[in-house]
Tab-separated table of C-alpha atoms and ligand atoms in Angstrom:
chain	number	residue	atom	x	y	z
A	14	MET	CA	31.503	-53.250	-11.890
A	15	LYS	CA	28.250	-54.647	-13.339
A	16	VAL	CA	28.648	-55.129	-17.634
A	17	LEU	CA	25.595	-56.477	-19.259
A	18	VAL	CA	26.423	-57.737	-22.686
A	19	VAL	CA	23.990	-57.334	-25.821
A	20	GLY	CA	24.552	-60.953	-27.795
A	21	GLY	CA	25.948	-63.960	-27.806
A	22	GLY	CA	27.769	-64.549	-30.645
A	23	ILE	CA	32.311	-65.216	-30.945
A	24	ILE	CA	32.241	-61.145	-30.397
A	25	GLY	CA	29.688	-60.987	-26.923
A	26	CYS	CA	30.851	-64.320	-25.618
A	27	ALA	CA	34.857	-63.891	-26.032
A	28	THR	CA	34.316	-60.315	-24.399
A	29	ALA	CA	32.062	-61.649	-21.396
A	30	TYR	CA	34.825	-64.422	-20.460
A	31	GLU	CA	37.503	-62.036	-20.727
A	32	LEU	CA	35.519	-59.294	-18.622
A	33	ALA	CA	34.374	-62.141	-16.100
A	34	LYS	CA	38.135	-63.437	-15.670
A	35	ALA	CA	38.979	-59.659	-14.895
A	36	GLY	CA	36.669	-59.664	-11.872
A	37	CYS	CA	33.641	-58.132	-14.002
A	38	GLN	CA	30.053	-59.366	-13.301
A	39	VAL	CA	29.139	-60.297	-16.202
A	40	SER	CA	25.303	-61.035	-17.835
A	41	VAL	CA	25.002	-61.838	-21.473
A	42	PHE	CA	21.596	-61.583	-23.167
A	43	GLU	CA	21.370	-63.825	-26.158
A	44	ARG	CA	17.645	-63.799	-28.167
A	45	SER	CA	18.174	-67.305	-29.596
A	46	THR	CA	21.600	-69.427	-28.729
A	47	PRO	CA	24.973	-68.747	-27.953
A	48	GLY	CA	26.815	-68.723	-31.319
A	49	ALA	CA	23.409	-68.445	-33.523
A	50	GLU	CA	24.286	-65.853	-36.322
A	51	ALA	CA	27.365	-65.620	-37.936
A	52	SER	CA	29.684	-66.748	-35.539
A	53	SER	CA	28.449	-70.389	-36.358
A	54	ALA	CA	27.710	-69.474	-39.849
A	55	ALA	CA	31.248	-68.785	-40.721
A	56	ALA	CA	34.397	-70.766	-41.649
A	57	GLY	CA	36.966	-70.527	-39.154
A	58	LEU	CA	39.785	-69.217	-41.327
A	59	LEU	CA	42.609	-67.350	-39.119
A	60	ALA	CA	44.253	-65.444	-42.305
A	61	PRO	CA	45.453	-62.406	-40.743
A	62	LEU	CA	46.583	-60.763	-43.888
A	63	GLY	CA	44.666	-61.160	-47.146
A	64	ALA	CA	45.874	-58.915	-49.666
A	65	SER	CA	46.341	-56.386	-47.639
A	66	ASN	CA	49.533	-55.710	-45.818
A	67	ASP	CA	50.955	-52.482	-43.172
A	68	THR	CA	47.911	-51.350	-42.105
A	69	ASN	CA	46.175	-50.724	-38.872
A	70	PHE	CA	43.884	-53.398	-39.490
A	71	ALA	CA	46.410	-55.479	-40.908
A	72	ARG	CA	48.501	-54.922	-37.387
A	73	LEU	CA	45.481	-55.680	-35.410
A	74	ALA	CA	44.726	-58.871	-37.091
A	75	LEU	CA	47.957	-60.071	-37.046
A	76	ALA	CA	47.630	-59.028	-32.940
A	77	SER	CA	44.204	-61.278	-32.952
A	78	TRP	CA	45.964	-64.103	-34.386
A	79	ARG	CA	49.138	-64.244	-32.334
A	80	LEU	CA	46.435	-64.555	-29.181
A	81	TYR	CA	44.885	-67.836	-31.261
A	82	PRO	CA	47.925	-70.799	-29.985
A	83	ASP	CA	47.306	-69.995	-25.923
A	84	VAL	CA	43.399	-69.185	-26.799
A	85	VAL	CA	42.709	-72.552	-27.941
A	86	ARG	CA	44.964	-74.330	-25.276
A	87	GLU	CA	43.234	-72.466	-22.565
A	88	LEU	CA	39.879	-73.277	-23.692
A	89	GLN	CA	40.926	-76.654	-24.625
A	90	GLU	CA	41.358	-77.066	-20.599
A	91	ARG	CA	38.449	-75.061	-19.151
A	92	THR	CA	36.082	-76.993	-20.987
A	93	ARG	CA	37.349	-79.949	-22.587
A	94	ILE	CA	35.796	-79.070	-26.113
A	95	ASP	CA	38.049	-79.418	-29.295
A	96	VAL	CA	37.863	-76.674	-31.766
A	97	GLU	CA	39.683	-78.261	-34.882
A	98	TYR	CA	42.555	-75.771	-34.683
A	99	VAL	CA	44.642	-76.591	-37.694
A	100	THR	CA	47.890	-75.122	-38.877
A	101	ARG	CA	48.742	-76.356	-41.894
A	102	GLY	CA	48.664	-72.936	-44.196
A	103	THR	CA	46.907	-71.429	-47.025
A	104	ILE	CA	47.668	-72.191	-50.532
A	105	TYR	CA	46.497	-68.897	-52.867
A	106	PRO	CA	46.953	-69.700	-56.489
A	107	MET	CA	47.692	-66.259	-58.614
A	108	SER	CA	47.863	-65.204	-62.129
A	109	VAL	CA	51.523	-64.462	-63.718
A	110	THR	CA	51.204	-61.227	-63.616
A	111	GLY	CA	49.934	-60.816	-59.787
A	112	MET	CA	52.797	-62.767	-58.847
A	113	SER	CA	55.753	-61.379	-58.211
A	114	ARG	CA	53.812	-57.855	-56.853
A	115	ASP	CA	51.948	-60.307	-54.198
A	116	ALA	CA	55.163	-62.361	-53.761
A	117	GLU	CA	56.694	-59.031	-52.658
A	118	GLU	CA	53.798	-57.141	-50.713
A	119	TRP	CA	53.186	-60.729	-48.547
A	120	ALA	CA	56.939	-61.030	-47.986
A	121	ILE	CA	56.841	-58.044	-45.318
A	122	ASN	CA	54.913	-60.713	-42.773
A	123	LYS	CA	57.953	-63.075	-42.432
A	124	ASP	CA	56.590	-64.551	-39.237
A	125	LEU	CA	53.709	-65.929	-41.237
A	126	GLY	CA	56.034	-68.202	-43.192
A	127	VAL	CA	55.214	-66.891	-47.134
A	128	GLU	CA	56.342	-68.474	-49.857
A	129	ALA	CA	56.403	-67.939	-53.769
A	130	LEU	CA	55.396	-71.274	-55.187
A	131	GLU	CA	56.540	-71.975	-59.296
A	132	GLY	CA	55.511	-74.775	-61.685
A	133	ALA	CA	55.656	-78.435	-60.437
A	134	ASP	CA	56.377	-77.321	-57.243
A	135	VAL	CA	52.768	-75.970	-56.751
A	136	GLN	CA	50.949	-79.524	-57.279
A	137	ALA	CA	53.936	-81.039	-55.185
A	138	LEU	CA	52.606	-79.662	-52.240
A	139	GLU	CA	49.130	-80.330	-53.183
A	140	PRO	CA	48.561	-82.572	-55.822
A	141	ALA	CA	44.469	-82.045	-56.214
A	142	LEU	CA	45.497	-78.936	-57.582
A	143	SER	CA	44.319	-78.359	-61.313
A	144	PRO	CA	47.267	-78.791	-63.769
A	145	LYS	CA	46.285	-75.406	-64.965
A	146	ILE	CA	47.734	-73.778	-61.786
A	147	ARG	CA	51.471	-72.600	-62.186
A	148	HIS	CA	52.043	-70.062	-59.238
A	149	ALA	CA	50.876	-69.755	-56.047
A	150	ILE	CA	51.429	-68.321	-52.995
A	151	PHE	CA	51.630	-70.751	-49.676
A	152	VAL	CA	50.818	-68.680	-46.196
A	153	LYS	CA	52.260	-71.533	-43.888
A	154	GLY	CA	50.627	-69.148	-40.941
A	155	ASP	CA	47.427	-69.218	-42.278
A	156	HIS	CA	45.247	-71.684	-39.834
A	157	TRP	CA	41.635	-72.886	-39.774
A	158	LEU	CA	39.357	-73.981	-36.711
A	159	ASN	CA	35.679	-74.592	-36.367
A	160	ASN	CA	34.297	-72.156	-35.311
A	161	GLN	CA	30.878	-73.288	-34.080
A	162	ARG	CA	32.652	-74.962	-31.555
A	163	LEU	CA	34.695	-72.381	-30.913
A	164	VAL	CA	31.497	-69.893	-30.020
A	165	LEU	CA	30.680	-72.588	-27.609
A	166	ALA	CA	33.715	-73.381	-25.853
A	167	TYR	CA	33.668	-69.543	-25.210
A	168	ALA	CA	30.500	-69.888	-23.685
A	169	GLN	CA	30.942	-72.267	-21.617
A	170	ALA	CA	33.918	-70.934	-20.221
A	171	ALA	CA	32.189	-67.655	-20.208
A	172	ALA	CA	29.534	-69.567	-17.967
A	173	ALA	CA	32.499	-71.759	-15.969
A	174	VAL	CA	34.093	-68.159	-14.674
A	175	GLY	CA	30.786	-66.837	-13.664
A	176	VAL	CA	29.015	-65.056	-16.439
A	177	GLU	CA	25.098	-65.141	-16.259
A	178	LEU	CA	23.984	-66.241	-19.655
A	179	ASN	CA	20.788	-65.353	-20.616
A	180	THR	CA	19.533	-67.215	-23.944
A	181	GLY	CA	16.114	-66.829	-25.568
A	182	THR	CA	16.162	-63.210	-24.285
A	183	ASN	CA	15.886	-60.477	-26.436
A	184	VAL	CA	17.014	-57.081	-25.199
A	185	SER	CA	14.268	-55.002	-27.137
A	186	ARG	CA	15.822	-51.320	-25.745
A	187	LEU	CA	18.881	-49.532	-23.974
A	188	ILE	CA	17.887	-47.283	-21.777
A	189	VAL	CA	19.760	-43.829	-21.550
A	190	GLU	CA	19.701	-41.032	-18.714
A	191	GLY	CA	21.586	-38.076	-17.521
A	192	GLY	CA	24.350	-38.760	-20.632
A	193	LYS	CA	24.907	-42.337	-18.640
A	194	VAL	CA	23.409	-45.785	-20.011
A	195	ARG	CA	21.565	-47.120	-16.789
A	196	ALA	CA	19.638	-50.586	-18.259
A	197	LEU	CA	18.538	-52.401	-20.447
A	198	VAL	CA	15.316	-53.789	-21.272
A	199	THR	CA	14.109	-57.382	-22.122
A	200	GLU	CA	10.833	-59.110	-21.815
A	201	GLY	CA	11.582	-60.049	-18.241
A	202	GLY	CA	11.743	-55.654	-17.964
A	203	ARG	CA	14.689	-53.593	-16.613
A	204	VAL	CA	18.157	-54.518	-15.974
A	205	ASP	CA	20.352	-52.467	-14.346
A	206	GLY	CA	24.042	-52.402	-15.309
A	207	ASP	CA	26.967	-49.708	-14.820
A	208	VAL	CA	28.153	-50.567	-18.408
A	209	VAL	CA	26.745	-52.279	-21.735
A	210	LEU	CA	28.579	-54.009	-24.680
A	211	LEU	CA	26.628	-53.898	-27.572
A	212	ALA	CA	27.995	-57.147	-29.414
A	213	ALA	CA	24.529	-57.797	-31.387
A	214	GLY	CA	26.471	-58.332	-34.854
A	215	ALA	CA	25.003	-57.460	-37.997
A	216	TRP	CA	21.736	-55.933	-35.565
A	217	SER	CA	23.957	-53.853	-33.453
A	218	ALA	CA	22.144	-50.605	-35.617
A	219	GLU	CA	18.761	-51.319	-34.227
A	220	LEU	CA	19.025	-50.935	-30.598
A	221	MET	CA	21.042	-47.785	-31.601
A	222	ALA	CA	18.979	-45.811	-33.377
A	223	PRO	CA	16.200	-44.724	-31.020
A	224	LEU	CA	18.970	-43.167	-29.135
A	225	GLY	CA	20.166	-40.968	-32.019
A	226	ALA	CA	23.318	-43.101	-32.644
A	227	PRO	CA	24.133	-43.277	-36.280
A	228	LEU	CA	25.619	-46.720	-35.796
A	229	ARG	CA	25.762	-47.985	-39.227
A	230	ILE	CA	25.959	-51.289	-39.441
A	231	GLU	CA	24.202	-53.124	-42.231
A	232	PRO	CA	24.397	-57.414	-43.277
A	233	ARG	CA	26.244	-58.580	-45.764
A	234	ARG	CA	25.051	-62.766	-46.588
A	235	GLY	CA	27.677	-64.416	-47.019
A	236	GLN	CA	26.520	-68.345	-48.603
A	237	MET	CA	28.381	-71.889	-47.655
A	238	ILE	CA	28.765	-75.305	-48.698
A	239	ALA	CA	29.910	-78.235	-46.828
A	240	LEU	CA	31.185	-80.982	-48.881
A	241	ALA	CA	31.504	-84.438	-47.439
A	242	HIS	CA	35.376	-84.916	-47.510
A	243	VAL	CA	36.156	-88.962	-47.109
A	244	PRO	CA	38.529	-89.978	-47.964
A	245	PRO	CA	39.930	-86.351	-48.288
A	246	VAL	CA	41.088	-84.510	-51.504
A	247	LEU	CA	43.085	-81.515	-49.902
A	248	THR	CA	45.519	-81.043	-47.164
A	249	TYR	CA	46.189	-77.520	-47.104
A	250	CYS	CA	43.261	-74.558	-47.144
A	251	VAL	CA	43.261	-73.384	-50.495
A	252	HIS	CA	41.994	-69.626	-51.417
A	253	GLY	CA	41.152	-68.494	-54.556
A	254	GLU	CA	38.027	-66.879	-56.020
A	255	ALA	CA	36.202	-69.400	-53.835
A	256	TYR	CA	37.973	-70.970	-50.313
A	257	MET	CA	38.331	-74.443	-49.468
A	258	ALA	CA	39.356	-75.438	-45.828
A	259	PRO	CA	39.311	-79.324	-44.833
A	260	ARG	CA	38.405	-80.083	-41.415
A	261	PRO	CA	39.383	-82.827	-39.454
A	262	SER	CA	35.927	-83.776	-38.691
A	263	GLY	CA	35.539	-84.976	-42.547
A	264	GLU	CA	34.063	-81.835	-43.902
A	265	LEU	CA	35.292	-79.494	-46.579
A	266	ILE	CA	34.373	-76.223	-46.115
A	267	VAL	CA	33.158	-73.977	-49.043
A	268	GLY	CA	32.492	-70.425	-49.092
A	269	ALA	CA	31.864	-67.443	-49.576
A	270	THR	CA	29.593	-65.163	-51.069
A	271	VAL	CA	29.008	-61.898	-49.943
A	272	GLU	CA	26.334	-60.165	-50.832
A	273	ARG	CA	23.419	-57.268	-49.952
A	274	ALA	CA	20.539	-59.248	-49.473
A	275	GLY	CA	18.855	-57.375	-46.414
A	276	PHE	CA	17.921	-59.803	-43.739
A	277	GLN	CA	16.757	-62.347	-46.365
A	278	ARG	CA	17.686	-65.744	-45.113
A	279	ALA	CA	17.896	-67.889	-48.022
A	280	VAL	CA	20.838	-70.242	-49.928
A	281	THR	CA	20.215	-69.085	-53.579
A	282	ALA	CA	20.766	-71.261	-57.613
A	283	GLU	CA	23.427	-68.612	-58.436
A	284	GLY	CA	25.366	-68.274	-54.994
A	285	ILE	CA	26.028	-71.695	-54.553
A	286	ALA	CA	26.418	-72.435	-58.542
A	287	GLY	CA	28.994	-69.517	-58.397
A	288	LEU	CA	31.060	-71.108	-55.370
A	289	LEU	CA	30.903	-74.395	-56.618
A	290	ARG	CA	32.327	-73.222	-60.426
A	291	ALA	CA	35.057	-71.503	-58.753
A	292	ALA	CA	35.852	-74.335	-56.617
A	293	ILE	CA	36.271	-77.044	-59.105
A	294	GLU	CA	37.920	-74.609	-61.231
A	295	LEU	CA	40.743	-75.187	-58.868
A	296	VAL	CA	40.298	-78.525	-57.653
A	297	PRO	CA	38.592	-80.610	-60.395
A	298	SER	CA	38.123	-83.653	-58.231
A	299	LEU	CA	35.955	-81.930	-56.345
A	300	ARG	CA	33.174	-82.426	-58.588
A	301	GLU	CA	32.295	-85.327	-57.602
A	302	LEU	CA	32.246	-85.064	-53.485
A	303	PRO	CA	28.788	-84.975	-51.972
A	304	ILE	CA	27.277	-81.901	-50.982
A	305	ALA	CA	26.514	-82.864	-47.182
A	306	ARG	CA	24.939	-78.793	-46.459
A	307	THR	CA	24.736	-75.348	-47.143
A	308	TRP	CA	23.987	-72.526	-45.130
A	309	CYS	CA	23.855	-68.585	-44.910
A	310	GLY	CA	24.624	-66.001	-42.745
A	311	PHE	CA	24.946	-62.219	-41.928
A	312	ARG	CA	28.274	-60.458	-41.289
A	313	PRO	CA	28.424	-57.068	-39.619
A	314	TRP	CA	29.347	-54.434	-42.120
A	315	ALA	CA	30.140	-50.783	-41.430
A	316	PRO	CA	30.684	-48.568	-44.571
A	317	ASP	CA	34.107	-48.524	-44.256
A	318	SER	CA	34.367	-52.186	-43.731
A	319	LEU	CA	36.509	-51.794	-40.512
A	320	PRO	CA	35.456	-53.173	-37.234
A	321	VAL	CA	33.806	-50.591	-34.763
A	322	LEU	CA	35.491	-50.791	-31.427
A	323	GLY	CA	35.002	-48.809	-28.061
A	324	PRO	CA	33.213	-45.959	-25.805
A	325	TRP	CA	30.403	-44.831	-28.029
A	326	PRO	CA	30.818	-40.980	-28.057
A	327	GLY	CA	28.453	-39.022	-25.671
A	328	VAL	CA	27.041	-41.912	-23.671
A	329	ALA	CA	29.325	-42.680	-20.406
A	330	GLY	CA	29.019	-46.650	-20.081
A	331	LEU	CA	28.112	-47.539	-23.365
A	332	PHE	CA	30.858	-49.817	-25.744
A	333	VAL	CA	30.516	-50.894	-29.148
A	334	ALA	CA	32.000	-54.102	-30.305
A	335	THR	CA	30.580	-54.987	-34.201
A	336	GLY	CA	31.522	-54.223	-37.902
A	337	HIS	CA	34.196	-57.332	-37.987
A	338	PHE	CA	32.733	-58.428	-41.336
A	339	ARG	CA	34.705	-61.079	-42.750
A	340	ASN	CA	37.459	-61.514	-40.082
A	341	GLY	CA	35.250	-61.959	-36.830
A	342	ILE	CA	36.231	-64.979	-35.797
A	343	LEU	CA	40.185	-63.885	-36.115
A	344	LEU	CA	39.880	-61.307	-34.737
A	345	ALA	CA	37.845	-62.386	-31.188
A	346	PRO	CA	40.564	-62.768	-29.178
A	347	ILE	CA	41.934	-59.135	-29.429
A	348	THR	CA	38.792	-57.690	-29.758
A	349	ALA	CA	37.674	-59.469	-26.268
A	350	ARG	CA	41.219	-58.047	-24.507
A	351	LEU	CA	40.794	-54.532	-25.988
A	352	LEU	CA	37.158	-54.068	-24.542
A	353	THR	CA	38.420	-55.712	-21.075
A	354	GLU	CA	40.711	-53.591	-20.827
A	355	TRP	CA	38.805	-50.075	-22.010
A	356	ILE	CA	35.885	-50.911	-19.516
A	357	THR	CA	38.167	-52.060	-16.682
A	358	GLY	CA	40.123	-48.480	-17.188
A	359	LYS	CA	43.745	-49.929	-18.349
A	360	ALA	CA	45.997	-49.141	-20.751
A	361	LEU	CA	45.099	-50.875	-24.416
A	362	SER	CA	47.228	-53.377	-25.837
A	363	VAL	CA	47.106	-52.357	-29.580
A	364	ASP	CA	46.513	-49.131	-31.249
A	365	VAL	CA	42.849	-48.285	-32.495
A	366	PRO	CA	42.352	-44.894	-34.122
A	367	ASP	CA	40.798	-46.414	-37.161
A	368	PHE	CA	38.226	-48.631	-35.333
A	369	LEU	CA	36.538	-46.024	-33.001
A	370	PRO	CA	33.063	-45.361	-33.194
A	371	ASP	CA	33.565	-41.516	-33.011
A	372	ARG	CA	33.709	-41.917	-36.922
A	373	PHE	CA	30.280	-42.382	-37.176
A	374	LEU	CA	29.407	-38.824	-36.277
A	375	ARG	CA	31.727	-38.170	-39.276
A	376	VAL	CA	31.017	-39.269	-43.243
A	377	ARG	CA	33.136	-41.386	-44.754
A	378	SER	CA	33.070	-44.571	-47.410
A	379	SER	CA	35.238	-47.125	-49.057
A	380	PRO	CA	35.167	-50.549	-50.709
A	381	ASP	CA	34.266	-53.928	-48.939
A	382	ARG	CA	37.669	-55.521	-47.342
A	383	SER	CA	38.349	-58.988	-48.537
A	384	THR	CA	39.225	-62.263	-46.839
A	385	SER	CA	36.555	-64.559	-45.411
B	18	LIG	C1	29.736	-67.285	-44.528
B	18	LIG	C2	30.299	-66.417	-43.649
B	18	LIG	C3	31.972	-66.971	-43.724
B	18	LIG	C4	32.777	-66.278	-42.897
B	18	LIG	N1	34.048	-67.090	-42.920
B	18	LIG	C5	34.927	-65.807	-41.442
B	18	LIG	C6	36.037	-66.370	-41.506
B	18	LIG	O1	36.196	-68.200	-42.637
B	18	LIG	N2	36.920	-65.788	-40.578
B	18	LIG	C7	36.411	-64.728	-40.104
B	18	LIG	O2	37.387	-64.530	-38.767
B	18	LIG	N3	35.273	-64.788	-40.002
B	18	LIG	C8	34.377	-64.843	-40.693
B	18	LIG	N4	33.173	-64.721	-40.432
B	18	LIG	C9	32.541	-63.198	-40.231
B	18	LIG	C10	32.308	-63.298	-38.845
B	18	LIG	O3	31.556	-64.950	-38.798
B	18	LIG	C11	31.515	-62.444	-37.835
B	18	LIG	O4	32.441	-61.044	-38.266
B	18	LIG	C12	31.568	-62.789	-36.737
B	18	LIG	O5	31.170	-63.766	-36.306
B	18	LIG	C13	31.130	-61.481	-35.957
B	18	LIG	O6	30.223	-62.070	-34.944
B	18	LIG	P1	29.310	-61.578	-33.530
B	18	LIG	O7	29.440	-62.206	-32.709
B	18	LIG	O8	29.544	-59.978	-34.141
B	18	LIG	O9	27.965	-61.513	-34.563
B	18	LIG	P2	26.889	-62.725	-34.491
B	18	LIG	O10	27.654	-64.021	-34.781
B	18	LIG	O11	25.529	-62.565	-35.830
B	18	LIG	O12	26.673	-61.895	-32.843
B	18	LIG	C14	25.418	-61.391	-32.514
B	18	LIG	C15	24.608	-62.109	-31.962
B	18	LIG	O13	23.576	-61.031	-31.171
B	18	LIG	C16	22.375	-61.370	-30.993
B	18	LIG	N5	21.223	-60.715	-31.447
B	18	LIG	C17	21.195	-59.408	-32.177
B	18	LIG	N6	20.477	-58.838	-31.709
B	18	LIG	C18	19.718	-58.676	-30.419
B	18	LIG	C19	19.056	-58.567	-29.493
B	18	LIG	N7	18.379	-57.105	-29.908
B	18	LIG	N8	19.061	-59.303	-28.375
B	18	LIG	C20	19.596	-60.227	-28.150
B	18	LIG	N9	20.673	-60.981	-28.924
B	18	LIG	C21	20.850	-60.158	-29.653
B	18	LIG	C22	22.088	-62.743	-32.008
B	18	LIG	O14	21.173	-63.736	-31.960
B	18	LIG	C23	23.313	-63.089	-32.728
B	18	LIG	O15	23.360	-64.468	-31.647
B	18	LIG	C24	32.338	-65.248	-41.975
B	18	LIG	C25	31.329	-64.979	-41.752
B	18	LIG	C26	29.958	-65.383	-42.601
B	18	LIG	C27	28.784	-65.325	-42.791
């Protein structure tokens, strides 16, 4: 079976890799370079819960989180790329009133190692935290990694198992004939395939509109800062109004804004000031650290803030994997597995009713979901 993947972000590369391992002939079409957009802009947090718990989304996130140790091992063996996988855990500073309710809600996921910290125990764990923080939740199972390296590892592993990577190749159109997707069009002409997987991130709606397909995906801009973190101030990830993730390579990643700013590729004074203010409030000694770099990226967001996974109704052979919003790095392994199962006709390993694209044929909306 010939599968054409539009988009070489983490979702396109991870799925191409799994499809090729399952025996498909796969070509990826990426208009820039692998991971050029949101997948490189991210912080790389693998935090499956945030404040939500017993939902289909949490189950999907947890399923993906569980795949990560094997994914990291497999990619490392195949590519020798070190993705800086850190398994130390995250401290969530809490207000006094939020404390007991949150501890209770989070405790249901015992395999994540959730623990409530009070008083001096907070600073005993992470001495750099402000002494004003007297209550916190520690989630030992929250992990993080270097997402820039991860997407390159997936792309390299995909190429190693036979995926054809067409970089610098824009897809301008999908061709649907007789109710079936037949091909896509690039500057080089028409490319025929049996299946098209649309994994074009925040740009995914653009190729669907000409087909009259109401996929609603919009960009949500995120601004980020890397501080030079030598010698390190933090051991753990800290996640309050801003989050801070220490990377082994010597950077402290501080993020992130969530903004409706279209595709304006700009880092703003307000965005950066807000992140630094929130970070310094939690960890006062950060004020001394040099700013190494700043950047922004565009998260793919659907109106209900949930991923969009599966076959597009009414067009045989057309599949969608987008809308991962704040969790696309975390969700990449399970997305790749599910789409491979769908495309190769296997039973699905996770229940996905909330994420099917057919919901766009109904009308629904809810507020933005949180984490990264
Ligand atoms: C600031 C920020 C912080 C984040 N932090 C986290 C985090 O800590 N943890 C987490 O799990 N997630 C995080 N995310 C979310 C995560 O980055 C995204 O959900 C994920 O990267 C989406 O992956 P994707 O492959 O769908 O999109 P992208 O990475 O954007 O890839 C889509 C690709 O498609 C290509 N493309 C688009 N149109 C075409 C076309 N017509 N032809 C050819 N190519 C095309 C683009 O060039 C792009 O490379 C963060 C995002 C941002 C912006």
